[in-house]
Amino acid sequence: MANSNTTATAAGAVKPSHVRYLILFMLFVVTTVNYADRATLSIAGSAMKTELSLDPVTMGYIFSAFSWAYVLAQLPGGWLLDRFGSKKIYMWSIGLWSFFTVLQAGVTWMSTAAAVVTLFLLRFMVGLAEAPSFPANGRIVAAWFPTKERGTASAIFNSAQYFAAVLFTPLMAWIVHAYSWHHVFTVMGVVGIVLAMIWGKIIYSPKDHPMINKAELTHIEEGGGLVDMDNRKAAPAASTKGKGYIKQLLSNRMLLGVYIGQYCINVITYFFLTWFPVYLVQERGMSILKAGFVASIPAVCGFIGGVVGGIISDRLIKRGVSVTWARKIPIVGGMLLSMTMILCNYVDAQWMVVGIMALAFFGKGVGALGWAVVADTAPKQIVGLSGGLFNMFGNVAGITTPIVIGYIVKETGSFAGALVFVGVNALITVISYLVIVKEIKRVELKDA
């Protein structure tokens, strides 16, 4: 316990510290680098595709390698978080995925066949290493933030995926243009390794952080923050009943609707992470340098939308709207707006394409409140495991989306069908939240 910096005074006399905002800032930074590392292949993809003579389907499978591992490792990653705590597991996660990112630079000296196999394996290892990241984000937000602040907190760390595109997409495109595509992997890997060391110095659980005072801890705890989550005595007991708990989660109608919605939202995410820069180059005739900068414009709108969605949701709660509708309204509205990307099939001007994609990406940001829903619904005993299951379902889209779009492009010679495919998934999200998900509330587990 490191709250001795607060002296005993009359109730209400000491202002709460704001350490939770520092924690949120770190989540934002780490998630930015996380998504930048996922996007390295999409930025290097056009130059790599030409140099290694790769067809769209092969690229689709390489794009998907990350998600095969990411999906498979979600439940083990969630279990590790519940068993050993967020700080230690996340630090190792950052370091390992960055190490495997650096190694991808080495494929530039390989034959085509060897490069394809090596890239697939290294992307697979990056996926394994990144698996605990988003369950840890959700877990940390549930511990550090009261219910009425979680929507904004979750939206801010989740919006880092767009900020990654804003900050790193132009940078990585410039690196490809000025040097070579393989340097993208070296630079991003080194950044991550440094960040892992910083993480270990700043992140603690609420009750253990040396900078927090009693007033802030009370504010978090009384507002519904799960400040005891990393109690080491409780974690092993919960983990021994993991299979029974997972069965209960899978039989819950509300959660199944949330899982379906997250899968469909991630179809949009992985289109932008994998094929969008290629779409700008191949379908719209942009240079890789221009595509890198242009791709950052929709990402800015997605970042703004992500923050706006969280703020709207939390303000609705503060005004007395139920958690159920405070979460559903931005999700449904945002996904309907995302469907506008289909209109790109009917315009020719590049500025109109960018504008429509920016609007669609803004909508996707507004509607990306899945992690706030996880923080609201996850059983207290297994927040990490619950987040892992949610993320597992959602990131199956990372496997299917690049491959499906690869086949659509190969068979039709166009991205028109791909945009329809992505837009339809936005519509399915709307249906899932309106029809399948009923009341949004915390799940109470029954002892097996």
CSV table of C-alpha atoms in Angstrom, one decimal:
chain,number,residue,atom,x,y,z
A,1,MET,CA,0.0,0.0,0.0
A,2,ALA,CA,1.5,3.3,-1.1
A,3,ASN,CA,-1.0,5.9,0.0
A,4,SER,CA,1.0,7.5,2.8
A,5,ASN,CA,1.4,10.7,0.8
A,6,THR,CA,-2.1,11.6,2.0
A,7,THR,CA,-2.4,12.8,5.6
A,8,ALA,CA,-5.5,12.2,7.6
A,9,THR,CA,-7.8,15.3,7.3
A,10,ALA,CA,-11.4,16.1,7.5
A,11,ALA,CA,-13.6,14.2,5.0
A,12,GLY,CA,-13.6,15.9,1.6
A,13,ALA,CA,-10.6,18.3,2.4
A,14,VAL,CA,-8.1,16.4,0.3
A,15,LYS,CA,-8.5,16.7,-3.5
A,16,PRO,CA,-8.3,13.3,-5.3
A,17,SER,CA,-5.1,12.7,-7.2
A,18,HIS,CA,-5.5,11.9,-10.9
A,19,VAL,CA,-3.2,9.0,-11.4
A,20,ARG,CA,-5.8,7.2,-13.4
A,21,TYR,CA,-5.3,9.6,-16.2
A,22,LEU,CA,-1.6,8.8,-16.3
A,23,ILE,CA,-2.6,5.1,-16.5
A,24,LEU,CA,-5.0,5.9,-19.4
A,25,PHE,CA,-2.2,7.9,-21.2
A,26,MET,CA,0.0,4.8,-21.0
A,27,LEU,CA,-2.7,2.6,-22.3
A,28,PHE,CA,-3.2,5.0,-25.2
A,29,VAL,CA,0.5,5.1,-26.0
A,30,VAL,CA,0.9,1.3,-25.8
A,31,THR,CA,-2.2,0.7,-27.9
A,32,THR,CA,-1.0,3.2,-30.5
A,33,VAL,CA,2.3,1.3,-30.9
A,34,ASN,CA,0.3,-2.0,-30.8
A,35,TYR,CA,-1.8,-1.0,-33.8
A,36,ALA,CA,1.1,0.5,-35.6
A,37,ASP,CA,3.0,-2.8,-35.4
A,38,ARG,CA,-0.1,-4.6,-36.8
A,39,ALA,CA,-0.2,-2.1,-39.7
A,40,THR,CA,3.5,-2.4,-40.6
A,41,LEU,CA,2.7,-5.1,-43.2
A,42,SER,CA,-0.1,-3.1,-44.9
A,43,ILE,CA,2.3,-0.1,-45.3
A,44,ALA,CA,5.2,-2.3,-46.5
A,45,GLY,CA,2.7,-4.5,-48.5
A,46,SER,CA,2.7,-2.7,-51.9
A,47,ALA,CA,6.5,-2.6,-52.1
A,48,MET,CA,6.9,-6.1,-50.7
A,49,LYS,CA,4.2,-7.4,-53.1
A,50,THR,CA,6.2,-6.1,-56.1
A,51,GLU,CA,9.7,-7.2,-54.8
A,52,LEU,CA,8.6,-10.7,-53.8
A,53,SER,CA,6.0,-11.2,-56.6
A,54,LEU,CA,3.1,-12.0,-54.3
A,55,ASP,CA,-0.5,-12.3,-55.5
A,56,PRO,CA,-3.5,-10.9,-53.6
A,57,VAL,CA,-4.5,-14.3,-52.1
A,58,THR,CA,-0.9,-14.9,-50.8
A,59,MET,CA,-0.9,-11.4,-49.3
A,60,GLY,CA,-4.3,-12.1,-47.8
A,61,TYR,CA,-3.0,-15.2,-46.0
A,62,ILE,CA,0.1,-13.3,-44.8
A,63,PHE,CA,-2.1,-10.5,-43.5
A,64,SER,CA,-4.2,-13.1,-41.6
A,65,ALA,CA,-1.3,-14.8,-39.9
A,66,PHE,CA,-1.3,-12.4,-37.0
A,67,SER,CA,-5.0,-13.0,-36.3
A,68,TRP,CA,-4.7,-16.8,-36.4
A,69,ALA,CA,-2.4,-16.7,-33.4
A,70,TYR,CA,-4.1,-13.7,-31.8
A,71,VAL,CA,-7.4,-15.5,-31.7
A,72,LEU,CA,-5.9,-18.8,-30.5
A,73,ALA,CA,-4.0,-17.1,-27.6
A,74,GLN,CA,-6.9,-14.9,-26.3
A,75,LEU,CA,-8.1,-17.3,-23.6
A,76,PRO,CA,-4.6,-18.3,-22.4
A,77,GLY,CA,-3.7,-14.6,-22.4
A,78,GLY,CA,-6.8,-13.7,-20.4
A,79,TRP,CA,-6.0,-16.5,-17.9
A,80,LEU,CA,-2.4,-15.3,-17.5
A,81,LEU,CA,-3.7,-11.8,-16.8
A,82,ASP,CA,-6.1,-13.1,-14.1
A,83,ARG,CA,-3.4,-15.3,-12.6
A,84,PHE,CA,-0.3,-13.0,-12.6
A,85,GLY,CA,-1.8,-9.5,-13.0
A,86,SER,CA,-1.8,-6.9,-15.8
A,87,LYS,CA,1.5,-5.2,-15.2
A,88,LYS,CA,3.9,-8.2,-15.6
A,89,ILE,CA,2.1,-10.0,-18.4
A,90,TYR,CA,1.5,-6.8,-20.5
A,91,MET,CA,5.2,-5.8,-20.1
A,92,TRP,CA,6.4,-9.1,-21.5
A,93,SER,CA,3.7,-8.9,-24.2
A,94,ILE,CA,5.0,-5.5,-25.5
A,95,GLY,CA,8.6,-6.7,-25.4
A,96,LEU,CA,8.0,-10.0,-27.3
A,97,TRP,CA,5.8,-8.6,-30.0
A,98,SER,CA,8.4,-5.8,-30.7
A,99,PHE,CA,11.2,-8.4,-30.9
A,100,PHE,CA,9.3,-10.4,-33.5
A,101,THR,CA,8.5,-7.2,-35.4
A,102,VAL,CA,12.2,-6.4,-35.7
A,103,LEU,CA,12.9,-9.9,-37.1
A,104,GLN,CA,10.5,-9.4,-40.0
A,105,ALA,CA,13.0,-7.0,-41.5
A,106,GLY,CA,15.2,-10.0,-42.3
A,107,VAL,CA,13.0,-11.5,-45.0
A,108,THR,CA,14.2,-8.9,-47.5
A,109,TRP,CA,17.3,-11.2,-48.1
A,110,MET,CA,15.3,-14.4,-48.6
A,111,SER,CA,13.8,-16.1,-51.7
A,112,THR,CA,10.1,-15.6,-52.3
A,113,ALA,CA,9.1,-19.0,-50.9
A,114,ALA,CA,11.2,-18.6,-47.8
A,115,ALA,CA,10.1,-15.0,-47.3
A,116,VAL,CA,6.4,-16.0,-47.4
A,117,VAL,CA,6.8,-18.8,-44.9
A,118,THR,CA,9.0,-16.7,-42.6
A,119,LEU,CA,6.7,-13.7,-42.7
A,120,PHE,CA,3.7,-15.9,-41.9
A,121,LEU,CA,5.5,-17.5,-38.9
A,122,LEU,CA,6.8,-14.1,-37.6
A,123,ARG,CA,3.4,-12.5,-38.0
A,124,PHE,CA,1.9,-15.5,-36.2
A,125,MET,CA,4.4,-14.9,-33.3
A,126,VAL,CA,3.5,-11.2,-33.1
A,127,GLY,CA,-0.2,-12.3,-32.8
A,128,LEU,CA,0.7,-14.7,-29.9
A,129,ALA,CA,2.6,-12.0,-28.1
A,130,GLU,CA,-0.1,-9.3,-28.6
A,131,ALA,CA,-2.9,-11.5,-27.4
A,132,PRO,CA,-3.1,-10.2,-23.8
A,133,SER,CA,-3.0,-6.6,-24.8
A,134,PHE,CA,-6.6,-5.6,-25.2
A,135,PRO,CA,-8.0,-7.9,-22.4
A,136,ALA,CA,-5.4,-6.1,-20.3
A,137,ASN,CA,-6.6,-2.7,-21.4
A,138,GLY,CA,-10.2,-3.6,-20.5
A,139,ARG,CA,-9.0,-5.1,-17.2
A,140,ILE,CA,-7.0,-2.0,-16.3
A,141,VAL,CA,-9.9,0.3,-17.1
A,142,ALA,CA,-12.2,-1.8,-15.0
A,143,ALA,CA,-9.8,-1.5,-12.1
A,144,TRP,CA,-8.9,2.2,-12.4
A,145,PHE,CA,-12.1,3.8,-13.5
A,146,PRO,CA,-15.6,4.1,-12.0
A,147,THR,CA,-18.6,3.1,-14.2
A,148,LYS,CA,-19.5,6.6,-15.2
A,149,GLU,CA,-16.0,7.2,-16.6
A,150,ARG,CA,-15.4,3.9,-18.4
A,151,GLY,CA,-17.0,4.8,-21.7
A,152,THR,CA,-14.7,7.7,-22.2
A,153,ALA,CA,-11.6,5.8,-20.9
A,154,SER,CA,-12.3,2.8,-23.1
A,155,ALA,CA,-13.0,4.9,-26.1
A,156,ILE,CA,-9.7,6.8,-25.6
A,157,PHE,CA,-7.5,3.7,-25.5
A,158,ASN,CA,-9.5,2.1,-28.3
A,159,SER,CA,-9.2,5.3,-30.4
A,160,ALA,CA,-5.4,4.8,-30.3
A,161,GLN,CA,-5.9,2.5,-33.3
A,162,TYR,CA,-6.8,5.5,-35.3
A,163,PHE,CA,-4.1,7.7,-33.8
A,164,ALA,CA,-1.6,5.0,-34.8
A,165,ALA,CA,-2.7,5.5,-38.4
A,166,VAL,CA,-2.4,9.3,-38.1
A,167,LEU,CA,1.0,9.2,-36.5
A,168,PHE,CA,2.7,6.1,-37.9
A,169,THR,CA,1.2,5.6,-41.3
A,170,PRO,CA,2.8,8.7,-42.9
A,171,LEU,CA,6.0,7.9,-41.0
A,172,MET,CA,6.1,4.3,-42.2
A,173,ALA,CA,5.2,5.3,-45.7
A,174,TRP,CA,8.1,7.8,-45.7
A,175,ILE,CA,10.5,5.2,-44.5
A,176,VAL,CA,9.4,2.9,-47.3
A,177,HIS,CA,9.8,5.7,-49.9
A,178,ALA,CA,13.1,7.1,-48.6
A,179,TYR,CA,14.8,3.8,-47.5
A,180,SER,CA,13.2,0.4,-48.0
A,181,TRP,CA,10.1,-1.4,-46.7
A,182,HIS,CA,12.1,-3.7,-44.3
A,183,HIS,CA,13.3,-0.6,-42.2
A,184,VAL,CA,9.6,-0.1,-41.2
A,185,PHE,CA,9.9,-3.3,-39.1
A,186,THR,CA,13.2,-2.3,-37.5
A,187,VAL,CA,12.1,1.1,-36.4
A,188,MET,CA,8.7,0.0,-35.0
A,189,GLY,CA,10.3,-3.0,-33.2
A,190,VAL,CA,12.8,-0.8,-31.4
A,191,VAL,CA,10.1,1.7,-30.4
A,192,GLY,CA,8.2,-1.1,-28.7
A,193,ILE,CA,11.1,-2.5,-26.8
A,194,VAL,CA,11.8,0.9,-25.3
A,195,LEU,CA,8.1,1.2,-24.4
A,196,ALA,CA,8.1,-2.1,-22.6
A,197,MET,CA,10.8,-0.8,-20.2
A,198,ILE,CA,8.9,2.4,-19.5
A,199,TRP,CA,5.7,0.4,-18.8
A,200,GLY,CA,7.4,-1.5,-16.0
A,201,LYS,CA,8.2,1.8,-14.3
A,202,ILE,CA,4.8,3.4,-14.4
A,203,ILE,CA,2.0,0.8,-14.2
A,204,TYR,CA,0.7,-0.6,-10.9
A,205,SER,CA,-2.7,-1.7,-9.6
A,206,PRO,CA,-4.7,1.1,-7.9
A,207,LYS,CA,-4.0,0.0,-4.4
A,208,ASP,CA,-0.2,-0.3,-5.0
A,209,HIS,CA,0.5,2.8,-7.1
A,210,PRO,CA,3.0,5.1,-5.3
A,211,MET,CA,1.4,8.3,-6.6
A,212,ILE,CA,-2.3,7.7,-5.8
A,213,ASN,CA,-3.9,9.2,-2.7
A,214,LYS,CA,-6.7,7.9,-0.6
A,215,ALA,CA,-9.3,10.3,-2.1
A,216,GLU,CA,-8.8,9.1,-5.6
A,217,LEU,CA,-8.8,5.4,-4.5
A,218,THR,CA,-12.1,6.0,-2.7
A,219,HIS,CA,-13.6,7.8,-5.8
A,220,ILE,CA,-12.7,4.8,-8.0
A,221,GLU,CA,-13.8,2.1,-5.5
A,222,GLU,CA,-17.1,3.8,-4.6
A,223,GLY,CA,-17.9,4.4,-8.3
A,224,GLY,CA,-17.6,0.7,-9.2
A,225,GLY,CA,-13.9,0.3,-10.0
A,226,LEU,CA,-12.6,-3.2,-9.3
A,227,VAL,CA,-9.6,-2.1,-7.3
A,228,ASP,CA,-9.0,-5.5,-5.8
A,229,MET,CA,-8.8,-7.2,-9.2
A,230,ASP,CA,-5.1,-8.1,-8.9
A,231,ASN,CA,-5.4,-9.7,-5.5
A,232,ARG,CA,-3.0,-12.6,-5.9
A,233,LYS,CA,-4.9,-14.8,-3.5
A,234,ALA,CA,-8.1,-14.6,-5.5
A,235,ALA,CA,-6.7,-15.1,-9.0
A,236,PRO,CA,-5.7,-18.8,-8.7
A,237,ALA,CA,-9.1,-19.7,-7.2
A,238,ALA,CA,-10.9,-18.1,-10.1
A,239,SER,CA,-8.6,-19.7,-12.7
A,240,THR,CA,-9.3,-23.3,-11.5
A,241,LYS,CA,-12.9,-22.9,-12.5
A,242,GLY,CA,-12.1,-21.4,-15.9
A,243,LYS,CA,-13.9,-24.0,-18.1
A,244,GLY,CA,-17.1,-23.8,-16.1
A,245,TYR,CA,-17.0,-20.0,-16.2
A,246,ILE,CA,-16.4,-20.0,-20.0
A,247,LYS,CA,-19.5,-22.2,-20.5
A,248,GLN,CA,-21.6,-19.7,-18.5
A,249,LEU,CA,-20.3,-16.8,-20.6
A,250,LEU,CA,-21.0,-18.7,-23.9
A,251,SER,CA,-24.6,-19.5,-22.8
A,252,ASN,CA,-25.4,-15.8,-22.0
A,253,ARG,CA,-27.5,-14.2,-24.8
A,254,MET,CA,-26.4,-10.7,-24.0
A,255,LEU,CA,-22.7,-11.7,-24.4
A,256,LEU,CA,-23.3,-13.7,-27.6
A,257,GLY,CA,-24.8,-10.6,-29.1
A,258,VAL,CA,-21.9,-8.5,-28.0
A,259,TYR,CA,-19.4,-11.1,-29.5
A,260,ILE,CA,-21.2,-11.0,-32.8
A,261,GLY,CA,-21.2,-7.3,-32.9
A,262,GLN,CA,-17.5,-7.1,-32.1
A,263,TYR,CA,-16.7,-9.6,-34.9
A,264,CYS,CA,-18.5,-7.4,-37.4
A,265,ILE,CA,-16.9,-4.1,-36.1
A,266,ASN,CA,-13.5,-5.7,-36.4
A,267,VAL,CA,-14.2,-6.6,-40.1
A,268,ILE,CA,-14.2,-2.8,-40.6
A,269,THR,CA,-11.0,-2.4,-38.4
A,270,TYR,CA,-9.1,-5.1,-40.3
A,271,PHE,CA,-10.1,-3.7,-43.7
A,272,PHE,CA,-8.5,-0.4,-42.8
A,273,LEU,CA,-5.5,-2.2,-41.1
A,274,THR,CA,-4.7,-4.5,-44.1
A,275,TRP,CA,-6.2,-3.7,-47.5
A,276,PHE,CA,-7.1,0.0,-47.3
A,277,PRO,CA,-3.6,1.4,-48.2
A,278,VAL,CA,-3.5,-1.3,-51.0
A,279,TYR,CA,-6.9,-0.1,-52.2
A,280,LEU,CA,-5.7,3.5,-52.4
A,281,VAL,CA,-2.7,2.4,-54.5
A,282,GLN,CA,-4.3,-0.3,-56.7
A,283,GLU,CA,-7.8,0.9,-57.1
A,284,ARG,CA,-7.3,4.7,-56.9
A,285,GLY,CA,-3.9,5.0,-58.5
A,286,MET,CA,-2.1,6.7,-55.6
A,287,SER,CA,1.6,6.4,-54.9
A,288,ILE,CA,2.6,4.6,-51.7
A,289,LEU,CA,3.8,7.9,-50.2
A,290,LYS,CA,0.6,9.7,-51.0
A,291,ALA,CA,-1.5,6.7,-49.9
A,292,GLY,CA,0.3,6.7,-46.5
A,293,PHE,CA,-0.6,10.4,-45.9
A,294,VAL,CA,-4.1,10.0,-47.4
A,295,ALA,CA,-4.9,7.0,-45.2
A,296,SER,CA,-4.2,9.2,-42.1
A,297,ILE,CA,-7.2,11.5,-42.9
A,298,PRO,CA,-9.9,8.9,-42.3
A,299,ALA,CA,-7.9,7.8,-39.3
A,300,VAL,CA,-8.0,11.3,-37.8
A,301,CYS,CA,-11.8,11.2,-38.2
A,302,GLY,CA,-11.9,7.7,-36.6
A,303,PHE,CA,-9.9,9.0,-33.6
A,304,ILE,CA,-12.3,11.9,-33.2
A,305,GLY,CA,-15.2,9.6,-33.5
A,306,GLY,CA,-13.8,7.2,-30.9
A,307,VAL,CA,-13.5,9.9,-28.3
A,308,VAL,CA,-16.9,11.4,-29.2
A,309,GLY,CA,-18.6,8.1,-28.9
A,310,GLY,CA,-17.2,7.5,-25.4
A,311,ILE,CA,-18.1,11.0,-24.2
A,312,ILE,CA,-21.6,10.7,-25.6
A,313,SER,CA,-22.1,7.4,-23.8
A,314,ASP,CA,-20.8,8.6,-20.4
A,315,ARG,CA,-22.8,11.8,-20.6
A,316,LEU,CA,-26.0,9.8,-21.3
A,317,ILE,CA,-25.3,7.8,-18.1
A,318,LYS,CA,-24.7,11.0,-16.1
A,319,ARG,CA,-28.0,12.3,-17.3
A,320,GLY,CA,-29.8,9.2,-16.0
A,321,VAL,CA,-30.0,7.1,-19.2
A,322,SER,CA,-29.5,3.4,-18.5
A,323,VAL,CA,-26.1,1.8,-19.2
A,324,THR,CA,-27.9,-0.3,-21.8
A,325,TRP,CA,-29.0,2.6,-24.0
A,326,ALA,CA,-26.0,4.8,-23.2
A,327,ARG,CA,-23.8,2.1,-24.9
A,328,LYS,CA,-26.2,1.1,-27.6
A,329,ILE,CA,-27.1,4.5,-29.0
A,330,PRO,CA,-23.5,5.4,-30.1
A,331,ILE,CA,-22.9,1.9,-31.3
A,332,VAL,CA,-26.0,1.7,-33.5
A,333,GLY,CA,-25.6,5.3,-34.9
A,334,GLY,CA,-21.9,4.8,-35.6
A,335,MET,CA,-22.3,1.6,-37.5
A,336,LEU,CA,-25.1,3.0,-39.7
A,337,LEU,CA,-22.6,5.8,-40.5
A,338,SER,CA,-19.9,3.3,-41.4
A,339,MET,CA,-22.1,1.8,-44.1
A,340,THR,CA,-21.5,5.0,-46.2
A,341,MET,CA,-18.2,3.5,-47.4
A,342,ILE,CA,-20.2,1.6,-50.0
A,343,LEU,CA,-20.8,4.9,-51.7
A,344,CYS,CA,-17.1,4.9,-52.7
A,345,ASN,CA,-18.1,2.5,-55.5
A,346,TYR,CA,-20.1,5.2,-57.2
A,347,VAL,CA,-17.6,8.1,-57.2
A,348,ASP,CA,-14.4,8.6,-59.1
A,349,ALA,CA,-12.8,11.7,-57.6
A,350,GLN,CA,-10.0,10.9,-55.1
A,351,TRP,CA,-11.1,13.7,-52.7
A,352,MET,CA,-14.7,12.2,-52.6
A,353,VAL,CA,-13.3,8.7,-51.8
A,354,VAL,CA,-11.2,10.1,-49.0
A,355,GLY,CA,-14.2,12.2,-47.7
A,356,ILE,CA,-16.6,9.2,-47.7
A,357,MET,CA,-14.0,6.9,-46.0
A,358,ALA,CA,-13.4,9.6,-43.4
A,359,LEU,CA,-17.1,9.7,-42.6
A,360,ALA,CA,-17.3,5.9,-42.4
A,361,PHE,CA,-14.2,5.8,-40.2
A,362,PHE,CA,-15.7,8.5,-38.0
A,363,GLY,CA,-18.8,6.4,-37.6
A,364,LYS,CA,-16.8,3.3,-36.8
A,365,GLY,CA,-15.0,5.2,-34.1
A,366,VAL,CA,-18.2,6.4,-32.5
A,367,GLY,CA,-19.6,2.9,-32.5
A,368,ALA,CA,-16.4,1.1,-31.2
A,369,LEU,CA,-17.6,0.9,-27.5
A,370,GLY,CA,-17.2,-2.9,-27.2
A,371,TRP,CA,-14.5,-2.6,-24.5
A,372,ALA,CA,-16.6,-0.3,-22.4
A,373,VAL,CA,-19.3,-3.0,-22.6
A,374,VAL,CA,-16.8,-5.6,-21.5
A,375,ALA,CA,-15.9,-3.4,-18.5
A,376,ASP,CA,-19.6,-3.1,-17.7
A,377,THR,CA,-20.5,-6.8,-18.1
A,378,ALA,CA,-17.4,-8.9,-17.2
A,379,PRO,CA,-17.8,-11.1,-14.1
A,380,LYS,CA,-15.5,-9.7,-11.3
A,381,GLN,CA,-13.7,-13.0,-10.8
A,382,ILE,CA,-12.5,-13.3,-14.5
A,383,VAL,CA,-12.3,-9.9,-16.1
A,384,GLY,CA,-9.2,-10.9,-18.0
A,385,LEU,CA,-10.6,-14.2,-19.2
A,386,SER,CA,-13.9,-12.6,-20.1
A,387,GLY,CA,-12.1,-9.9,-22.1
A,388,GLY,CA,-10.0,-12.6,-23.8
A,389,LEU,CA,-13.1,-14.5,-24.9
A,390,PHE,CA,-14.7,-11.2,-26.2
A,391,ASN,CA,-11.5,-10.4,-28.1
A,392,MET,CA,-11.2,-13.9,-29.4
A,393,PHE,CA,-14.6,-13.7,-31.1
A,394,GLY,CA,-13.9,-10.2,-32.4
A,395,ASN,CA,-10.5,-11.0,-33.9
A,396,VAL,CA,-11.7,-14.0,-35.9
A,397,ALA,CA,-12.4,-11.1,-38.3
A,398,GLY,CA,-8.7,-10.6,-38.6
A,399,ILE,CA,-8.4,-14.1,-40.0
A,400,THR,CA,-11.4,-14.0,-42.4
A,401,THR,CA,-11.4,-10.4,-43.6
A,402,PRO,CA,-8.0,-10.2,-45.3
A,403,ILE,CA,-8.6,-13.6,-47.0
A,404,VAL,CA,-12.2,-12.9,-48.1
A,405,ILE,CA,-11.2,-9.5,-49.5
A,406,GLY,CA,-8.1,-11.1,-51.2
A,407,TYR,CA,-10.4,-13.6,-53.0
A,408,ILE,CA,-12.9,-10.9,-53.9
A,409,VAL,CA,-10.2,-8.7,-55.4
A,410,LYS,CA,-8.6,-11.6,-57.3
A,411,GLU,CA,-11.9,-12.9,-58.7
A,412,THR,CA,-13.4,-9.5,-59.6
A,413,GLY,CA,-10.3,-7.4,-60.2
A,414,SER,CA,-11.9,-4.7,-58.1
A,415,PHE,CA,-12.5,-3.6,-54.5
A,416,ALA,CA,-16.2,-2.8,-55.1
A,417,GLY,CA,-17.4,-6.1,-53.7
A,418,ALA,CA,-15.0,-5.8,-50.8
A,419,LEU,CA,-16.6,-2.5,-49.7
A,420,VAL,CA,-20.0,-4.0,-49.8
A,421,PHE,CA,-18.8,-6.9,-47.7
A,422,VAL,CA,-17.4,-4.5,-45.1
A,423,GLY,CA,-20.6,-2.3,-45.1
A,424,VAL,CA,-22.9,-5.3,-44.6
A,425,ASN,CA,-21.0,-6.3,-41.5
A,426,ALA,CA,-21.6,-2.8,-40.1
A,427,LEU,CA,-25.4,-3.5,-40.6
A,428,ILE,CA,-25.1,-6.9,-38.8
A,429,THR,CA,-23.6,-5.1,-35.8
A,430,VAL,CA,-26.7,-2.9,-35.6
A,431,ILE,CA,-29.0,-5.8,-35.8
A,432,SER,CA,-27.1,-7.7,-33.2
A,433,TYR,CA,-27.2,-4.9,-30.6
A,434,LEU,CA,-30.9,-4.1,-31.3
A,435,VAL,CA,-32.2,-7.6,-31.5
A,436,ILE,CA,-29.9,-10.0,-29.6
A,437,VAL,CA,-28.4,-7.9,-26.9
A,438,LYS,CA,-31.0,-7.0,-24.4
A,439,GLU,CA,-30.1,-5.3,-21.1
A,440,ILE,CA,-26.3,-4.6,-20.6
A,441,LYS,CA,-25.4,-5.5,-17.0
A,442,ARG,CA,-22.6,-7.3,-15.1
A,443,VAL,CA,-22.7,-11.1,-15.4
A,444,GLU,CA,-23.0,-12.9,-12.0
A,445,LEU,CA,-21.3,-16.3,-12.1
A,446,LYS,CA,-22.6,-19.4,-10.5
A,447,ASP,CA,-20.2,-21.6,-8.7
A,448,ALA,CA,-19.6,-24.8,-10.5
